[in-house]
XYZ file of C-alpha atoms in Angstrom:
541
model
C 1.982 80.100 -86.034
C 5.181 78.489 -87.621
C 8.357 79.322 -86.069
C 9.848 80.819 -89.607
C 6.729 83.291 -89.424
C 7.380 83.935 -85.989
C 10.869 84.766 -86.600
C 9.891 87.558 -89.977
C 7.044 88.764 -88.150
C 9.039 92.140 -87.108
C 10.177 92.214 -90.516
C 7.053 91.899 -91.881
C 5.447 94.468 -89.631
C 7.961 96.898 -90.543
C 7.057 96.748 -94.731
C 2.953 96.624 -93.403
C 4.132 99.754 -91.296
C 5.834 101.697 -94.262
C 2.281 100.917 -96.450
C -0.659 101.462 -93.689
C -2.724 104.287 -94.025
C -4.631 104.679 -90.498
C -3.792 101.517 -89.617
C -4.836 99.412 -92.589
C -3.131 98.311 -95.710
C -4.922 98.001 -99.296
C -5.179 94.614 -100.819
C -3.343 95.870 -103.943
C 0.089 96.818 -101.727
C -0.307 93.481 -100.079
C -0.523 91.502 -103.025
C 3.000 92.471 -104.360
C 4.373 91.818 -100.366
C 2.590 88.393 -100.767
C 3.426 87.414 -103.787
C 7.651 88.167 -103.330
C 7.140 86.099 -100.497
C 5.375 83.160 -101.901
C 8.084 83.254 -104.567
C 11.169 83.504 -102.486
C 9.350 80.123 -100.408
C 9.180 78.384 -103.576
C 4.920 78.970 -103.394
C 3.645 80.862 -106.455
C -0.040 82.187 -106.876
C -0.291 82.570 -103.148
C -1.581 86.438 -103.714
C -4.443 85.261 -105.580
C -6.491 84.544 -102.461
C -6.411 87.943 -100.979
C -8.858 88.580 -102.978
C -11.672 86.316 -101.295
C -10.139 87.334 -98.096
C -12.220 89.205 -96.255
C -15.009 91.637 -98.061
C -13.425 94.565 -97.649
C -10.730 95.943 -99.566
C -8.089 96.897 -96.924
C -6.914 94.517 -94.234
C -5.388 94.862 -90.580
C -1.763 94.091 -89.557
C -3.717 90.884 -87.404
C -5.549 89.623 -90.448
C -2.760 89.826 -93.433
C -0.622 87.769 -90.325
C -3.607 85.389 -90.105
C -3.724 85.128 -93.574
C 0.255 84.455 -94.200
C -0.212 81.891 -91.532
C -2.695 79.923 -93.059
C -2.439 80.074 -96.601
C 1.136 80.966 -97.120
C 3.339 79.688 -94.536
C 1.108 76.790 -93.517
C 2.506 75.294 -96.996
C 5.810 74.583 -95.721
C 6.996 71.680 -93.632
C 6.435 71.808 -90.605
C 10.160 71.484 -89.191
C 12.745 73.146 -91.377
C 16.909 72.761 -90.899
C 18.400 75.616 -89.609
C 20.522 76.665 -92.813
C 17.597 76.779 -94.725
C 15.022 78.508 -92.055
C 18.155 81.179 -92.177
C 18.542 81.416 -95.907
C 14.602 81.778 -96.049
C 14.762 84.773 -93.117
C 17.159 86.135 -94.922
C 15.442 86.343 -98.422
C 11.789 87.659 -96.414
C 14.007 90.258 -94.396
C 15.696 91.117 -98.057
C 12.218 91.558 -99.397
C 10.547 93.388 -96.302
C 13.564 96.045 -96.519
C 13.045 97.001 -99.644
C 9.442 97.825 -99.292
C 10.244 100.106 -95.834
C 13.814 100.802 -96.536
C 13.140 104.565 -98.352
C 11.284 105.437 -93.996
C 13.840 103.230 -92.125
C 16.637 105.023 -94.099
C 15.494 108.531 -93.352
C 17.772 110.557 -91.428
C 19.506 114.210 -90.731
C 23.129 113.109 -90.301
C 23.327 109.362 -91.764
C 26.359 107.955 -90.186
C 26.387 103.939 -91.256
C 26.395 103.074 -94.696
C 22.534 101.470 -96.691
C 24.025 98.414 -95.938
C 24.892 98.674 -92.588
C 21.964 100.132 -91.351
C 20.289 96.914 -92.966
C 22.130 94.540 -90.629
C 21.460 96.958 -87.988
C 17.408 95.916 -89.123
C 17.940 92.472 -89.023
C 19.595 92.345 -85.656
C 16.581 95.180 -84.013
C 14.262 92.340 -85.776
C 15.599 89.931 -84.325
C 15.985 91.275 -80.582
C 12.581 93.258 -80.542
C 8.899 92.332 -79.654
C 5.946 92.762 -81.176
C 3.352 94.522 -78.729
C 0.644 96.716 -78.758
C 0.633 99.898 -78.407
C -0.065 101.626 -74.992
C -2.326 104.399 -76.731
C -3.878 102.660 -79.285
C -4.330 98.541 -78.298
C -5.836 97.899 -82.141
C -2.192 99.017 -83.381
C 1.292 97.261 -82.951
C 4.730 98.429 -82.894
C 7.790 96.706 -82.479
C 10.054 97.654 -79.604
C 13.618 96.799 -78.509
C 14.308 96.306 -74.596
C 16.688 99.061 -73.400
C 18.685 95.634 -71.899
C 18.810 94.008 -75.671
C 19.792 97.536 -77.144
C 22.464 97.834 -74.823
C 23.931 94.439 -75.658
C 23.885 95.300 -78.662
C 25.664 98.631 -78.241
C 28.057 97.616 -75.609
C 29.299 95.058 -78.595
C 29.322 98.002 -81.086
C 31.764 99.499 -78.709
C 34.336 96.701 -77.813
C 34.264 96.069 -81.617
C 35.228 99.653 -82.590
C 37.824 99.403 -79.370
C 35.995 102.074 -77.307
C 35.153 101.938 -73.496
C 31.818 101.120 -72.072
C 30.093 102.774 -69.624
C 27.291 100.357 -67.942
C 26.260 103.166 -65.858
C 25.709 106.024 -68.835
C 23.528 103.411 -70.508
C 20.934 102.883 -67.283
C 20.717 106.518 -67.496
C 19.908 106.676 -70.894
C 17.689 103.392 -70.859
C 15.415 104.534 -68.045
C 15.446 108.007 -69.564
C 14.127 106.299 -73.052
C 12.356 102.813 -72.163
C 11.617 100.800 -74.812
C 13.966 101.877 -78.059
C 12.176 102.014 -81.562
C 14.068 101.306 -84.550
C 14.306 105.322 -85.211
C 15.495 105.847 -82.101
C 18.167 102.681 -81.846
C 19.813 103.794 -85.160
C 19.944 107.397 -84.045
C 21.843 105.944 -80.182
C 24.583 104.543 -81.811
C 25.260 106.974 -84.467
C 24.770 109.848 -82.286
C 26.289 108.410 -78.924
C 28.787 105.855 -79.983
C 30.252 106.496 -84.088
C 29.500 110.387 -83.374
C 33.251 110.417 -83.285
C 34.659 112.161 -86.702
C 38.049 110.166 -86.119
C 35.898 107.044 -86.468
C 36.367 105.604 -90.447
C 33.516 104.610 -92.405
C 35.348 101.288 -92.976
C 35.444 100.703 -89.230
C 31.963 101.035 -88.694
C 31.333 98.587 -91.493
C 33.733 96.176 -90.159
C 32.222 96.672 -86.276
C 28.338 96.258 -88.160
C 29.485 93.222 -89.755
C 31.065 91.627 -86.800
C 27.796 92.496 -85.111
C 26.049 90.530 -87.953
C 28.261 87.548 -87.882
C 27.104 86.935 -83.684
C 23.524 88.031 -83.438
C 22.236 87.015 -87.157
C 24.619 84.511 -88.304
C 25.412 82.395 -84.868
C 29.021 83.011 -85.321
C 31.342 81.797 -82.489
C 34.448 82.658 -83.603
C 36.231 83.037 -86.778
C 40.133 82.997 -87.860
C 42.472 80.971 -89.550
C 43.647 77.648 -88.404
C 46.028 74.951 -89.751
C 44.094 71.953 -90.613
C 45.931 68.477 -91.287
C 45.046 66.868 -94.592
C 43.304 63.029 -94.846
C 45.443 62.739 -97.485
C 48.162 64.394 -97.256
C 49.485 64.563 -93.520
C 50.731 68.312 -94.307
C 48.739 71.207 -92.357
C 47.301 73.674 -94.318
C 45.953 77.437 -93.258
C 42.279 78.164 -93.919
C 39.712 80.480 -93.271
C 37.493 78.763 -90.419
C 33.880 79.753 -89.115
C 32.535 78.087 -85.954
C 28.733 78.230 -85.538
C 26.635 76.659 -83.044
C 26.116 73.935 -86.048
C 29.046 73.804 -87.768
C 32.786 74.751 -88.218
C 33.067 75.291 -91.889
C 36.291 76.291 -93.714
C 37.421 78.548 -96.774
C 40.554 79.183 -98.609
C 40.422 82.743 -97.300
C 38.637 85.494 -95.616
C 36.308 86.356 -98.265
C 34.274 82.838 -97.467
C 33.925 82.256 -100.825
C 34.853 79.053 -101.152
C 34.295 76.620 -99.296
C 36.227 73.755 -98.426
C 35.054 71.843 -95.845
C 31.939 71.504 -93.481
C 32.699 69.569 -90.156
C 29.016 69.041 -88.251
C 29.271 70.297 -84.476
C 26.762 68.310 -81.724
C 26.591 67.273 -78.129
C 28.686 64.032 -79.405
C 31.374 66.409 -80.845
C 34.486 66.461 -78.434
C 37.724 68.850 -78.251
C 41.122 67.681 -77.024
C 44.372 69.462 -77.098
C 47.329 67.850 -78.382
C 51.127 68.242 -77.602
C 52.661 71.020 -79.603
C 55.815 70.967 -81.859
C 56.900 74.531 -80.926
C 55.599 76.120 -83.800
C 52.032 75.010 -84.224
C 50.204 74.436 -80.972
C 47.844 71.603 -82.182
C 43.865 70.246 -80.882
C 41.897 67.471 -82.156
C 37.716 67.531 -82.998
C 36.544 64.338 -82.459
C 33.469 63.132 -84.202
C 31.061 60.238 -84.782
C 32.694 59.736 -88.099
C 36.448 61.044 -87.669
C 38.934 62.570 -85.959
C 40.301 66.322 -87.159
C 43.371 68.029 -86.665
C 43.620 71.499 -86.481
C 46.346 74.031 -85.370
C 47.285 77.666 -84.402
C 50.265 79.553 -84.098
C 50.373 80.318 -80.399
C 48.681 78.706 -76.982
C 46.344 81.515 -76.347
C 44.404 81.237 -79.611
C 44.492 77.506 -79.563
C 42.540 78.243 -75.759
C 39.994 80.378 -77.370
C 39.365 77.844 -80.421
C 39.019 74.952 -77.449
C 36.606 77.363 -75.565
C 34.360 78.095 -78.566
C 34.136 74.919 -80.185
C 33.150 73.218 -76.244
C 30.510 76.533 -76.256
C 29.609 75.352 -80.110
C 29.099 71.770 -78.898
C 27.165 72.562 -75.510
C 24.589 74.863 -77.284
C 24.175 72.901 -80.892
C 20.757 70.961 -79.921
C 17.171 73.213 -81.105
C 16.010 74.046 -84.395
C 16.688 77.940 -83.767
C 20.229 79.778 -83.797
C 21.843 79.851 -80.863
C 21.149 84.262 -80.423
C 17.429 83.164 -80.432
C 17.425 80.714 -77.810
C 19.675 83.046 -75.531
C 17.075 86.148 -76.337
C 14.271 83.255 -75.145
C 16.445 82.698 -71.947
C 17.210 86.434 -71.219
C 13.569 87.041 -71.894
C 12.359 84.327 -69.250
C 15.347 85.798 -66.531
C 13.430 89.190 -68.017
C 10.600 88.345 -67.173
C 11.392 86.898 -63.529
C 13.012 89.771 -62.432
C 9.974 91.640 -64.099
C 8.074 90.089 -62.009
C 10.425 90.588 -58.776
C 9.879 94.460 -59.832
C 6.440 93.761 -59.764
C 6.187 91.819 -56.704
C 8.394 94.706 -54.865
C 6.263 97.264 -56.290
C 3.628 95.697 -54.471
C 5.574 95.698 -51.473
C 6.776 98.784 -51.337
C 3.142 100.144 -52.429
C 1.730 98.356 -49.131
C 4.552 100.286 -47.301
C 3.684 103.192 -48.850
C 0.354 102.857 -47.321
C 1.404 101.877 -44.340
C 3.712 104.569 -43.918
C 0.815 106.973 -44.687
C -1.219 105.089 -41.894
C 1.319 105.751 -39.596
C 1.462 109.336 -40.464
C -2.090 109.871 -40.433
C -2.227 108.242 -36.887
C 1.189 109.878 -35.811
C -0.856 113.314 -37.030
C -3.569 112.074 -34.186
C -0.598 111.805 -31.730
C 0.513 115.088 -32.302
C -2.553 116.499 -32.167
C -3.169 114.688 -28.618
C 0.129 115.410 -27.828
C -0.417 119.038 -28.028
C -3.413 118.746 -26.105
C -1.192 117.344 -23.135
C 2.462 118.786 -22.866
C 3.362 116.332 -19.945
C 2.178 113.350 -21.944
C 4.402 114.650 -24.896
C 7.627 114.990 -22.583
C 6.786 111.582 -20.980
C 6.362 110.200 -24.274
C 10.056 111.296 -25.410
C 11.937 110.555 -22.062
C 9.722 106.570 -22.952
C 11.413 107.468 -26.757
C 15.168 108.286 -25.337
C 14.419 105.252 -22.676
C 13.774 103.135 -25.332
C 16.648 104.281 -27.495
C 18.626 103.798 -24.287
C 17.696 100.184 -24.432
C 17.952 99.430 -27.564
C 21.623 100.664 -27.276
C 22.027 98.411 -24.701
C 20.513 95.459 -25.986
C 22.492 96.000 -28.992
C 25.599 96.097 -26.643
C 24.499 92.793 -24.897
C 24.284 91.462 -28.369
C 27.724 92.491 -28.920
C 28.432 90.163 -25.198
C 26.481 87.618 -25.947
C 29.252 85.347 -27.084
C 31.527 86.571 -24.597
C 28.424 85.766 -21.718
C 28.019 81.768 -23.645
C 32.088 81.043 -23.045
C 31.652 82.199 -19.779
C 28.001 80.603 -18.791
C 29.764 76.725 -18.664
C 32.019 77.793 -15.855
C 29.480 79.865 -14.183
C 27.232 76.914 -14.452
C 29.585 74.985 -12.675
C 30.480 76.889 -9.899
C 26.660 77.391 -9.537
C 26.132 73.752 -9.419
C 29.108 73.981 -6.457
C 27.351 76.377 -4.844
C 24.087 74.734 -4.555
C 25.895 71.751 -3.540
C 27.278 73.404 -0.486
C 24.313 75.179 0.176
C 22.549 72.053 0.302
C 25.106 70.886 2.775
C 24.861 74.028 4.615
C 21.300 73.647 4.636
C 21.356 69.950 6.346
C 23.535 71.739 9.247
C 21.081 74.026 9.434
C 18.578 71.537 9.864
C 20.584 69.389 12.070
C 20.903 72.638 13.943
C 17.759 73.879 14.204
C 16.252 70.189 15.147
C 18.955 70.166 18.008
C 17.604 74.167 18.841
C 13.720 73.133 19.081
C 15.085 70.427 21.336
C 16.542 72.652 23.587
C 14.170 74.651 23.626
C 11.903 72.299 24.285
C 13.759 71.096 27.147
C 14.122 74.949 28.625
C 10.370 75.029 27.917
C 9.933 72.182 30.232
C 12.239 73.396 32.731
C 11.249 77.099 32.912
C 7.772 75.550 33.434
C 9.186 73.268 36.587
C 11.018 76.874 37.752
C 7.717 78.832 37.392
C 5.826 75.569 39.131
C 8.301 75.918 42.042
C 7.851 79.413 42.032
C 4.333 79.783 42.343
C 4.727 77.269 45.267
C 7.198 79.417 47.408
C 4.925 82.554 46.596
C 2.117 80.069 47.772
C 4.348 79.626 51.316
C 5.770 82.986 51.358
C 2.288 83.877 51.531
C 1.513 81.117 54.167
C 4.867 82.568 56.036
C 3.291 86.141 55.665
C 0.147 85.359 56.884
C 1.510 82.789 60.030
C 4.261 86.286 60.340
C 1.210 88.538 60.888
C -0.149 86.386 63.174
C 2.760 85.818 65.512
C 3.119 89.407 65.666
C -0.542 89.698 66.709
C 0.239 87.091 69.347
C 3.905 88.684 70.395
C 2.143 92.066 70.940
C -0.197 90.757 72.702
C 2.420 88.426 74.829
C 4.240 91.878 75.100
C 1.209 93.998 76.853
C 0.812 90.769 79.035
C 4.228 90.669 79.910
C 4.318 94.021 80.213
C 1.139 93.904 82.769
C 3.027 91.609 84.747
C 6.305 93.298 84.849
C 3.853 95.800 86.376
C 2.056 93.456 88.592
C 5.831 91.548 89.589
C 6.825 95.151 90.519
C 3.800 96.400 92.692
C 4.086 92.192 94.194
C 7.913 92.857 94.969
C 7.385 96.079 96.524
C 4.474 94.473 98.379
C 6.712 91.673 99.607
C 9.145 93.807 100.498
C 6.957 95.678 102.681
C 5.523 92.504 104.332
C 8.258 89.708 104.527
C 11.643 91.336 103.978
C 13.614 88.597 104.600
C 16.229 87.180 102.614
C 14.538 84.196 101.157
C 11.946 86.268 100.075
C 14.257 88.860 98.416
C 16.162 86.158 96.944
C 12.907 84.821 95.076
C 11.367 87.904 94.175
C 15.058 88.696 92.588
C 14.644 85.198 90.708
C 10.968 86.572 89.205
C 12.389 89.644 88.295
C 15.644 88.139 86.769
C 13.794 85.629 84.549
C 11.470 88.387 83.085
C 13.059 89.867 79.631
C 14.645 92.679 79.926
C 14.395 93.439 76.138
C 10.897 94.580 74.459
C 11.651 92.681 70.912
C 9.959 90.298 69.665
C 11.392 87.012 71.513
C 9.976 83.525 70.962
C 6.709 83.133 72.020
C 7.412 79.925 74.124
C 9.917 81.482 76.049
C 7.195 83.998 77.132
C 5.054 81.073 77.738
C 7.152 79.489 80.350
C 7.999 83.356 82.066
C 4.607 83.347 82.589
C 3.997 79.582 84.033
C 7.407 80.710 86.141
C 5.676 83.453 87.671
C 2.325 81.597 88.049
C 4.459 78.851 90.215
C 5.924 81.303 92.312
C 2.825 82.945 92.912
C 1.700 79.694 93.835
C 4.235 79.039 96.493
C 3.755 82.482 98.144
C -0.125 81.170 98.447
C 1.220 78.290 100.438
């Protein structure tokens, strides 16, 4: 499709819309459309093959477009300059009004003027889409986003020096969704030039400054003081900056023209030093240098601005309001597609969420079945809160607990250092312990050696003890028999030999016998007894 039918298509629709008849158009109506088209391209005759077009007698909205295509449009170069793609959009959209204009024009309380309301068309043409339509896909209709038609309004409003509220318009867009023409024109004459102190005039002016930036590219317009090649006087004239072009006039009414200067990406804009009444800035060209003026600093600024904005965005073969739909149309369609994407997302949630209902409904339903599982499951719930309380507090320390972990590391690495030296001590200790204990090991063993031993004699003592005594008692009844015996001999030998020598001896034997019944030494017992044996001998003899 060429780019000049691309850009009347909406137009075009429009006039096929205000002649269908249940969706399809008669070849006769067409012809006429056709043929004011062919003639305003310079293409006569072009009407004549509708009539071997197709068999039957009334066409579609997608086969008079395939037709224009191919045997009207396809006739004309295939790149056009901008002017003249412009004057030829505005000649079709001229043509296509007045075939729809008596339906577009229909109205209870008409508030713009005919002409107005036609530049309104142009610029809902221009911003709109062509799409299908959701009940009936066979059938178009053209449709303005509710962000285009509030561009357009919120510039309807700063031109008619009213305040714009952003947030009334969301309202109203999402209320609305996509605007058709009927209902654009009746927004802004019913919601924003409602207003009975409003003048008709205003509105035109407001319609036509609307005009001059979506449909006409226009920057900026004003007058300007331009120096002469000439004559080095400045003059004052009537200049319009496009994305193409700054052309100039003699005065407002653009009707004659003076001068064209060409605007590009080589184009540059310099401001020169002022001579207190004309603050002055230079447009630098390929081919020359121009000199224009303005009466104070801040306009010269905004002349600077626009013609750097002309010069950025003067590269394409469409207007600069095309190319900026085409990039709000791509951002569009990104964040349609972030929509999209978080529609999905939050659609997934959505199911999630009604998993986690359906299986929080199962543990309700368990958790009335067991009341002590329920209350441990909400002291776990308030435990849980509890901790996340406090790990959002330690969160809150966590830089506080860094500065302070490099000196706790170090006196931790202190620490270990003298527990490692109280550990060798230990050690050292310990070592030193098992060696004394070792050596009292050793020694306790001699003591318990040594011990054993004097039980051993203390035993032997015991036993040799027991013995004695055995012997001493026995000593005892002998001595005690001869006690008895010495007595009956001395009392014998007293009777026989009383002499003194006698006495005296017998006073010896009983002298040396013990007097005392303990137990004495056995040896002296011994020799009492060998005592008394040799005196008994020596009585004998």
């Amino acid at each position: 499709m060429s780019a000049l039918l691309k850009n009347v298509t909406n137009c075009i629709w429009h006039a096929f819309d205000s002649l269908q008849n249940n969706q399809v158009v008669h070849k006769s109506k067409l012809k006429v459309l056709t043929a004011n088209i062919g003639t305003l391209l310079d293409l006569y005759g072009v009407e004549k093959g509708l009539d071997h077009y197709r068999s039957s007698q009334e066409l579609t909205f997608d086969e008079f477009r395939y037709y224009l295509q191919h045997e009207v449009f396809s006739s004309l170069p295939k790149t056009l300059n901008l002017p003249v793609a412009r004057e030829y959009e505005k000649k079709i959209s001229e043509v296509c009004w007045l075939v729809c204009r008596k339906s577009l024009l229909s109205r209870d309380k008409p508030i713009f003027s005919d002409d107005s309301v036609f530049k309104l068309f142009r610029i809902f043409c221009l911003l709109a889409d062509l799409v299908q339509d959701a009940d009936d896909t066979n059938h178009y209709v053209v449709v303005l986003q509710p962000s285009e038609a509030g561009l357009v309004a919120e510039q309807l409003v700063h031109c008619l020096g009213l305040r714009w509220d952003a947030a009334d318009w969301e309202a109203l867009g999402s209320s609305i969704g996509h605007f058709r023409w009927a209902a654009f024109l009746a927004v802004l004459e019913a919601k924003y030039c409602g207003d009975q102190q409003l003048h008709i005039e205003a509105l035109m002016e407001a319609v036509d400054e609307l005009y001059d930036v979506f449909i006409e590219d226009i920057i900026k317009k004003g007058y300007l003081f331009k120096r002469g090649y000439l004559l080095p006087t400045m003059r004052e004239y009537w200049c319009v900056l496009q994305p193409c072009a700054l052309t100039y006039y003699k005065s407002s009414s653009q009707k004659e023209q003076c001068g064209r200067i060409p605007i590009d990406e080589y184009c540059s804009v310099e401001a020169m030093p002022g001579d207190g009444k004309i603050q002055r800035f230079q447009v630098i060209t390929p081919e020359r240098t121009f000199e224009f003026g303005t009466q104070d600093h801040k306009s010269r600024l905004q002349w600077l601005s626009g013609l750097r904005q002309a010069a950025a965005v003067s590269g394409g073969a469409e207007g600069y309001q095309r190319r900026a739909r085409a990039g709000r149309r791509g951002a569009g369609a990104r964040r349609e597609q972030e929509v999209r994407d978080a529609r999905a997302r939050l659609q997934l949630e959505v199911r999630a969420r009604l998993a986690a209902e359906a299986q929080a409904q199962e543990l309700a339903e368990l958790a009335q079945q067991d009341n002590k599982k329920l209350e441990e499951l909400k002291s776990a719930q308030t435990e849980l809160e509890r901790l996340l309380q406090e790990e959002t507090q330690a969160k809150r320390d966590e830089e506080i607990v860094r500065a302070l972990q490099a000196r706790v590391l170090a006196e931790e690495w202190e620490r270990r250092e003298e527990l490692e030296r109280l550990q060798e001590e230990q050690n050292k200790m310990l070592e030193e312990e098992r060696l004394k204990r070792k050596q009292f090991e050793m020694l306790q063993a001699e003591k318990e050696s040594q011990f054993r031993e004097a039980e051993r004699r203390l035993r032997e003592l015991e036993e040799e003890k027991q013995r004695l005594d055995a012997e001493l008692r026995a000593a005892q009844e002998k001595i005690s028999q001869t006690e008895h015996n010495a007595h009956a001999l001395h009392v014998q030998l007293r009777e026989m030999n009383p002499n003194l020598r006698n006495g005296e001896r017998a006073r010896r034997a009983i002298s040396f016998v013990p007097t005392s019944k303990s137990s004495s030494d056995t040896l002296i017992d011994l020799r009492a007894l060998r005592h008394l044996k040799t005196l008994d001998d020596e009585e004998k003899l």
